[in-house]
Amino acid sequence: MSSSANPTAAIIVIGDEILSGRTKDKNIGWLAEQLGAQGIQLGEARVIADKKQTIIDTVQTLSKTYDLVFTSGGIGPTHDDITTDAVAAAFNVPVIRHPEAERRLIAHYANTDLEFNAARQKMADIPDTAALIDNPLSAAPGYIIGNVHVLPGVPTILKAMFEGLKHTLPGGVVMTRITVQCSTGEGNIATILADVEARHDGVSIGSYPWMKPGQFGTAIVVSGLDAAVTTSAARTVEAEVRTFGAEANIVDADGKLAD
């Protein structure tokens, strides 16, 4: 668990279809951005198979390691949607037919031409003691048990449910990230970057090479929780790369020169 002011989090994406490549994950990146915007530090993301013991083991491990855990996938009406059974087992509680979840689903299907059959009724099965997460699009709720937030895999529904959930999450200091665009390869300035990082406590520096026709360079991303220290580090990178003999400029989120 985090001992700093910033909560930590992990994401578990559950689904054989993701691992096979048939379905492309769209949830990790979006959730990472949302968590970062609230000062929640994402420490890990795992993609795992629809295997009960794998889900149990992963949920137990990550819920002990991080302040918050978010899962996506495996809570639908089909036979391979086993996330709820596995999460309940991870917390050693039974699965119950949740009265409020059932009420919401009955009301939802009453307004459609779809039958509220046994498969759809399964979506009202929730681990005992869990709190529901509202689903404004298709009624089938997610839930919270312990520090684990169980969400669907469908990106549009996950996003809608997270939007309703995020105000209940703890927050922290939002990470400051500053980009320095450099007109040289990262191998040429690796020592500069390592030295600047070492001289600025709490700052991390990443380098990301890029190539265009007739051009190449490196985007340097300087990150830290202390805005003043992070800004100082970014300006130092800019100055020292220029001293090295390459062009270097701090840019904004759109890639334009920062003021």
mmCIF file of C-alpha atoms in Angstrom:
data_model
loop_
_atom_site.group_PDB
_atom_site.id
_atom_site.type_symbol
_atom_site.label_atom_id
_atom_site.label_comp_id
_atom_site.label_asym_id
_atom_site.label_seq_id
_atom_site.Cartn_x
_atom_site.Cartn_y
_atom_site.Cartn_z
ATOM 1 C CA MET A 1 0.000 0.000 0.000
ATOM 2 C CA SER A 2 1.062 3.597 -0.574
ATOM 3 C CA SER A 3 2.637 5.457 2.298
ATOM 4 C CA SER A 4 2.670 8.763 0.385
ATOM 5 C CA ALA A 5 -0.087 11.312 -0.092
ATOM 6 C CA ASN A 6 -0.906 9.812 -3.458
ATOM 7 C CA PRO A 7 -3.054 6.657 -3.630
ATOM 8 C CA THR A 8 -1.761 3.827 -5.800
ATOM 9 C CA ALA A 9 -3.777 1.674 -8.183
ATOM 10 C CA ALA A 10 -3.638 -1.386 -10.402
ATOM 11 C CA ILE A 11 -5.786 -2.451 -13.355
ATOM 12 C CA ILE A 12 -6.755 -6.045 -14.182
ATOM 13 C CA VAL A 13 -8.164 -6.668 -17.665
ATOM 14 C CA ILE A 14 -9.873 -10.058 -17.773
ATOM 15 C CA GLY A 15 -10.583 -11.844 -21.032
ATOM 16 C CA ASP A 16 -9.331 -14.565 -23.348
ATOM 17 C CA GLU A 17 -10.441 -12.401 -26.270
ATOM 18 C CA ILE A 18 -7.894 -9.733 -25.308
ATOM 19 C CA LEU A 19 -5.079 -12.261 -24.991
ATOM 20 C CA SER A 20 -5.929 -13.834 -28.343
ATOM 21 C CA GLY A 21 -5.796 -10.460 -30.076
ATOM 22 C CA ARG A 22 -9.366 -10.730 -31.359
ATOM 23 C CA THR A 23 -10.406 -7.778 -29.210
ATOM 24 C CA LYS A 24 -8.107 -4.803 -28.678
ATOM 25 C CA ASP A 25 -8.048 -3.373 -25.171
ATOM 26 C CA LYS A 26 -9.229 0.234 -24.975
ATOM 27 C CA ASN A 27 -9.619 0.497 -21.217
ATOM 28 C CA ILE A 28 -6.104 0.550 -19.758
ATOM 29 C CA GLY A 29 -4.993 3.773 -21.436
ATOM 30 C CA TRP A 30 -8.244 5.590 -20.707
ATOM 31 C CA LEU A 31 -8.334 4.514 -17.061
ATOM 32 C CA ALA A 32 -4.663 5.449 -16.645
ATOM 33 C CA GLU A 33 -5.428 8.989 -17.825
ATOM 34 C CA GLN A 34 -8.453 9.299 -15.548
ATOM 35 C CA LEU A 35 -6.575 8.032 -12.503
ATOM 36 C CA GLY A 36 -3.592 10.252 -13.192
ATOM 37 C CA ALA A 37 -5.870 13.291 -13.452
ATOM 38 C CA GLN A 38 -6.971 12.623 -9.870
ATOM 39 C CA GLY A 39 -3.484 12.122 -8.521
ATOM 40 C CA ILE A 40 -3.837 8.340 -8.318
ATOM 41 C CA GLN A 41 -0.607 6.644 -9.346
ATOM 42 C CA LEU A 42 -1.087 3.608 -11.571
ATOM 43 C CA GLY A 43 1.571 1.081 -10.620
ATOM 44 C CA GLU A 44 0.597 -1.949 -12.655
ATOM 45 C CA ALA A 45 -1.776 -3.245 -15.335
ATOM 46 C CA ARG A 46 -2.267 -6.941 -16.053
ATOM 47 C CA VAL A 47 -4.193 -8.742 -18.786
ATOM 48 C CA ILE A 48 -5.248 -12.203 -17.640
ATOM 49 C CA ALA A 49 -7.264 -15.153 -18.935
ATOM 50 C CA ASP A 50 -10.816 -16.163 -18.046
ATOM 51 C CA LYS A 51 -9.559 -18.708 -15.523
ATOM 52 C CA LYS A 52 -11.066 -18.649 -12.061
ATOM 53 C CA GLN A 53 -7.917 -19.392 -10.073
ATOM 54 C CA THR A 54 -5.904 -16.882 -12.091
ATOM 55 C CA ILE A 55 -8.472 -14.181 -11.335
ATOM 56 C CA ILE A 56 -8.570 -15.118 -7.641
ATOM 57 C CA ASP A 57 -4.781 -15.054 -7.311
ATOM 58 C CA THR A 58 -4.405 -11.774 -9.210
ATOM 59 C CA VAL A 59 -7.145 -9.984 -7.275
ATOM 60 C CA GLN A 60 -5.744 -11.119 -3.936
ATOM 61 C CA THR A 61 -2.181 -10.131 -4.825
ATOM 62 C CA LEU A 62 -2.959 -6.710 -6.245
ATOM 63 C CA SER A 63 -5.561 -5.765 -3.639
ATOM 64 C CA LYS A 64 -2.875 -6.294 -0.969
ATOM 65 C CA THR A 65 -0.270 -4.345 -2.922
ATOM 66 C CA TYR A 66 -2.225 -1.267 -4.055
ATOM 67 C CA ASP A 67 -4.712 1.121 -2.506
ATOM 68 C CA LEU A 68 -7.200 0.661 -5.343
ATOM 69 C CA VAL A 69 -7.793 -2.071 -7.928
ATOM 70 C CA PHE A 70 -9.970 -1.803 -11.033
ATOM 71 C CA THR A 71 -11.039 -4.814 -13.082
ATOM 72 C CA SER A 72 -12.653 -4.821 -16.506
ATOM 73 C CA GLY A 73 -14.376 -7.702 -18.236
ATOM 74 C CA GLY A 74 -16.173 -10.896 -17.386
ATOM 75 C CA ILE A 75 -19.358 -9.685 -15.674
ATOM 76 C CA GLY A 76 -21.823 -10.249 -18.498
ATOM 77 C CA PRO A 77 -24.552 -12.882 -18.968
ATOM 78 C CA THR A 78 -22.616 -15.655 -20.730
ATOM 79 C CA HIS A 79 -21.080 -18.856 -19.373
ATOM 80 C CA ASP A 80 -17.521 -17.541 -19.650
ATOM 81 C CA ASP A 81 -18.281 -14.448 -17.561
ATOM 82 C CA ILE A 82 -16.747 -15.774 -14.367
ATOM 83 C CA THR A 83 -15.285 -12.634 -12.815
ATOM 84 C CA THR A 84 -17.952 -12.322 -10.132
ATOM 85 C CA ASP A 85 -17.553 -15.912 -8.918
ATOM 86 C CA ALA A 86 -13.773 -15.450 -8.804
ATOM 87 C CA VAL A 87 -13.837 -12.086 -7.033
ATOM 88 C CA ALA A 88 -16.257 -13.440 -4.436
ATOM 89 C CA ALA A 89 -13.925 -16.382 -3.852
ATOM 90 C CA ALA A 90 -10.964 -14.005 -3.541
ATOM 91 C CA PHE A 91 -12.766 -12.286 -0.651
ATOM 92 C CA ASN A 92 -14.188 -15.541 0.738
ATOM 93 C CA VAL A 93 -17.823 -14.464 0.447
ATOM 94 C CA PRO A 94 -20.783 -16.080 -1.360
ATOM 95 C CA VAL A 95 -22.433 -14.740 -4.483
ATOM 96 C CA ILE A 96 -26.005 -13.582 -3.876
ATOM 97 C CA ARG A 97 -28.883 -12.485 -6.084
ATOM 98 C CA HIS A 98 -28.695 -8.814 -5.156
ATOM 99 C CA PRO A 99 -32.225 -7.377 -4.712
ATOM 100 C CA GLU A 100 -31.368 -3.848 -5.871
ATOM 101 C CA ALA A 101 -29.368 -5.084 -8.842
ATOM 102 C CA GLU A 102 -32.265 -7.332 -9.817
ATOM 103 C CA ARG A 103 -34.751 -4.476 -9.430
ATOM 104 C CA ARG A 104 -32.717 -2.257 -11.731
ATOM 105 C CA LEU A 105 -32.431 -4.964 -14.369
ATOM 106 C CA ILE A 106 -36.136 -5.833 -14.258
ATOM 107 C CA ALA A 107 -37.002 -2.158 -14.738
ATOM 108 C CA HIS A 108 -34.519 -1.834 -17.579
ATOM 109 C CA TYR A 109 -35.721 -4.873 -19.546
ATOM 110 C CA ALA A 110 -39.366 -3.944 -18.997
ATOM 111 C CA ASN A 111 -38.724 -1.023 -21.329
ATOM 112 C CA THR A 112 -37.244 -3.177 -24.091
ATOM 113 C CA ASP A 113 -38.417 -6.026 -26.298
ATOM 114 C CA LEU A 114 -35.778 -8.284 -24.712
ATOM 115 C CA GLU A 115 -36.641 -11.083 -22.320
ATOM 116 C CA PHE A 116 -35.182 -10.889 -18.812
ATOM 117 C CA ASN A 117 -34.129 -14.497 -19.106
ATOM 118 C CA ALA A 118 -31.925 -16.635 -16.862
ATOM 119 C CA ALA A 119 -28.736 -15.484 -18.592
ATOM 120 C CA ARG A 120 -29.551 -11.818 -18.061
ATOM 121 C CA GLN A 121 -30.673 -12.498 -14.496
ATOM 122 C CA LYS A 122 -27.122 -13.667 -13.830
ATOM 123 C CA MET A 123 -26.018 -10.036 -14.030
ATOM 124 C CA ALA A 124 -27.854 -9.426 -10.734
ATOM 125 C CA ASP A 125 -25.536 -11.901 -8.976
ATOM 126 C CA ILE A 126 -23.116 -9.922 -6.831
ATOM 127 C CA PRO A 127 -20.617 -10.896 -4.112
ATOM 128 C CA ASP A 128 -22.188 -10.583 -0.673
ATOM 129 C CA THR A 129 -21.293 -7.293 1.105
ATOM 130 C CA ALA A 130 -20.360 -5.558 -2.181
ATOM 131 C CA ALA A 131 -21.635 -2.049 -2.968
ATOM 132 C CA LEU A 132 -23.129 -1.457 -6.410
ATOM 133 C CA ILE A 133 -21.648 0.799 -9.081
ATOM 134 C CA ASP A 134 -24.398 2.452 -11.124
ATOM 135 C CA ASN A 135 -24.620 1.667 -14.835
ATOM 136 C CA PRO A 136 -26.450 4.516 -16.607
ATOM 137 C CA LEU A 137 -26.349 2.827 -20.031
ATOM 138 C CA SER A 138 -27.443 -0.791 -19.656
ATOM 139 C CA ALA A 139 -28.465 -1.077 -15.972
ATOM 140 C CA ALA A 140 -26.282 -4.108 -15.140
ATOM 141 C CA PRO A 141 -24.224 -2.797 -12.232
ATOM 142 C CA GLY A 142 -20.607 -3.177 -11.345
ATOM 143 C CA TYR A 143 -19.614 -3.310 -7.718
ATOM 144 C CA ILE A 144 -16.994 -2.526 -5.096
ATOM 145 C CA ILE A 145 -15.767 -5.090 -2.602
ATOM 146 C CA GLY A 146 -12.881 -4.179 -0.348
ATOM 147 C CA ASN A 147 -10.665 -1.949 -2.470
ATOM 148 C CA VAL A 148 -11.570 -3.730 -5.730
ATOM 149 C CA HIS A 149 -13.803 -1.953 -8.261
ATOM 150 C CA VAL A 150 -15.340 -4.390 -10.742
ATOM 151 C CA LEU A 151 -16.320 -2.883 -14.106
ATOM 152 C CA PRO A 152 -17.463 -4.269 -17.472
ATOM 153 C CA GLY A 153 -15.178 -4.707 -20.439
ATOM 154 C CA VAL A 154 -17.270 -2.724 -22.964
ATOM 155 C CA PRO A 155 -15.407 0.607 -23.158
ATOM 156 C CA THR A 156 -18.446 2.884 -23.529
ATOM 157 C CA ILE A 157 -20.154 1.326 -20.509
ATOM 158 C CA LEU A 158 -16.960 1.260 -18.444
ATOM 159 C CA LYS A 159 -16.405 4.959 -19.140
ATOM 160 C CA ALA A 160 -19.952 5.895 -18.174
ATOM 161 C CA MET A 161 -19.743 3.893 -14.953
ATOM 162 C CA PHE A 162 -16.335 5.294 -14.020
ATOM 163 C CA GLU A 163 -17.576 8.855 -14.556
ATOM 164 C CA GLY A 164 -20.212 8.237 -11.905
ATOM 165 C CA LEU A 165 -17.708 6.549 -9.617
ATOM 166 C CA LYS A 166 -14.684 8.817 -9.753
ATOM 167 C CA HIS A 167 -15.947 11.466 -7.326
ATOM 168 C CA THR A 168 -15.911 8.807 -4.587
ATOM 169 C CA LEU A 169 -12.244 7.920 -5.124
ATOM 170 C CA PRO A 170 -9.433 9.346 -3.013
ATOM 171 C CA GLY A 171 -7.182 11.832 -4.767
ATOM 172 C CA GLY A 172 -3.678 13.137 -4.479
ATOM 173 C CA VAL A 173 -1.226 15.549 -6.023
ATOM 174 C CA VAL A 174 -1.542 15.453 -9.799
ATOM 175 C CA MET A 175 1.716 14.545 -11.530
ATOM 176 C CA THR A 176 3.431 17.374 -13.410
ATOM 177 C CA ARG A 177 4.707 16.248 -16.809
ATOM 178 C CA ILE A 178 6.802 18.486 -19.061
ATOM 179 C CA THR A 179 7.991 17.554 -22.546
ATOM 180 C CA VAL A 180 11.289 18.721 -24.001
ATOM 181 C CA GLN A 181 11.646 18.099 -27.740
ATOM 182 C CA CYS A 182 15.237 17.491 -28.812
ATOM 183 C CA SER A 183 16.755 17.283 -32.294
ATOM 184 C CA THR A 184 19.139 14.469 -31.465
ATOM 185 C CA GLY A 185 19.041 10.757 -30.723
ATOM 186 C CA GLU A 186 18.506 9.590 -27.160
ATOM 187 C CA GLY A 187 21.838 7.777 -27.131
ATOM 188 C CA ASN A 188 23.635 11.109 -27.514
ATOM 189 C CA ILE A 189 22.047 12.633 -24.423
ATOM 190 C CA ALA A 190 21.550 9.611 -22.179
ATOM 191 C CA THR A 191 24.231 10.748 -19.727
ATOM 192 C CA ILE A 192 22.713 14.221 -19.517
ATOM 193 C CA LEU A 193 19.297 12.776 -18.689
ATOM 194 C CA ALA A 194 20.661 10.427 -16.026
ATOM 195 C CA ASP A 195 22.623 13.254 -14.386
ATOM 196 C CA VAL A 196 19.658 15.650 -14.361
ATOM 197 C CA GLU A 197 17.391 13.002 -12.870
ATOM 198 C CA ALA A 198 19.933 12.244 -10.144
ATOM 199 C CA ARG A 199 20.157 15.939 -9.224
ATOM 200 C CA HIS A 200 16.375 16.440 -8.899
ATOM 201 C CA ASP A 201 14.792 14.437 -6.102
ATOM 202 C CA GLY A 202 11.434 12.840 -6.942
ATOM 203 C CA VAL A 203 11.750 13.453 -10.680
ATOM 204 C CA SER A 204 11.737 10.741 -13.340
ATOM 205 C CA ILE A 205 12.848 11.311 -16.923
ATOM 206 C CA GLY A 206 11.770 9.227 -19.888
ATOM 207 C CA SER A 207 13.068 9.456 -23.454
ATOM 208 C CA TYR A 208 11.023 8.581 -26.525
ATOM 209 C CA PRO A 209 12.758 8.614 -29.929
ATOM 210 C CA TRP A 210 10.831 9.657 -33.028
ATOM 211 C CA MET A 211 11.499 9.689 -36.757
ATOM 212 C CA LYS A 212 10.028 11.663 -39.631
ATOM 213 C CA PRO A 213 11.155 11.792 -43.277
ATOM 214 C CA GLY A 214 14.574 13.425 -43.151
ATOM 215 C CA GLN A 215 14.370 14.058 -39.390
ATOM 216 C CA PHE A 216 14.800 12.270 -36.121
ATOM 217 C CA GLY A 217 14.867 13.320 -32.513
ATOM 218 C CA THR A 218 13.827 12.534 -28.985
ATOM 219 C CA ALA A 219 10.906 13.623 -26.837
ATOM 220 C CA ILE A 220 12.045 13.884 -23.232
ATOM 221 C CA VAL A 221 9.247 13.649 -20.636
ATOM 222 C CA VAL A 222 10.106 14.982 -17.192
ATOM 223 C CA SER A 223 7.651 13.902 -14.464
ATOM 224 C CA GLY A 224 7.284 14.623 -10.774
ATOM 225 C CA LEU A 225 4.852 15.495 -7.997
ATOM 226 C CA ASP A 226 6.597 18.763 -7.088
ATOM 227 C CA ALA A 227 5.813 21.213 -9.899
ATOM 228 C CA ALA A 228 8.711 23.556 -9.095
ATOM 229 C CA VAL A 229 11.311 20.779 -8.962
ATOM 230 C CA THR A 230 9.934 19.187 -12.127
ATOM 231 C CA THR A 231 10.015 22.505 -13.984
ATOM 232 C CA SER A 232 13.599 23.090 -12.846
ATOM 233 C CA ALA A 233 14.611 19.648 -14.118
ATOM 234 C CA ALA A 234 12.935 20.233 -17.491
ATOM 235 C CA ARG A 235 14.662 23.582 -17.932
ATOM 236 C CA THR A 236 17.980 21.989 -16.999
ATOM 237 C CA VAL A 237 17.463 19.289 -19.643
ATOM 238 C CA GLU A 238 16.636 21.976 -22.200
ATOM 239 C CA ALA A 239 19.737 24.020 -21.344
ATOM 240 C CA GLU A 240 22.173 21.098 -21.181
ATOM 241 C CA VAL A 241 20.999 19.564 -24.475
ATOM 242 C CA ARG A 242 21.495 22.956 -26.098
ATOM 243 C CA THR A 243 24.984 23.132 -24.587
ATOM 244 C CA PHE A 244 25.637 19.707 -26.095
ATOM 245 C CA GLY A 245 24.869 21.257 -29.476
ATOM 246 C CA ALA A 246 21.345 20.074 -30.307
ATOM 247 C CA GLU A 247 18.122 22.007 -30.483
ATOM 248 C CA ALA A 248 15.909 21.577 -27.412
ATOM 249 C CA ASN A 249 12.603 23.217 -26.530
ATOM 250 C CA ILE A 250 9.967 22.782 -23.840
ATOM 251 C CA VAL A 251 6.634 22.264 -25.614
ATOM 252 C CA ASP A 252 3.010 22.182 -24.529
ATOM 253 C CA ALA A 253 0.529 19.303 -24.891
ATOM 254 C CA ASP A 254 -0.048 20.226 -28.546
ATOM 255 C CA GLY A 255 3.672 20.179 -29.328
ATOM 256 C CA LYS A 256 3.901 23.965 -29.609
ATOM 257 C CA LEU A 257 6.613 25.992 -27.917
ATOM 258 C CA ALA A 258 5.626 26.650 -24.305
ATOM 259 C CA ASP A 259 5.420 30.201 -23.054
#
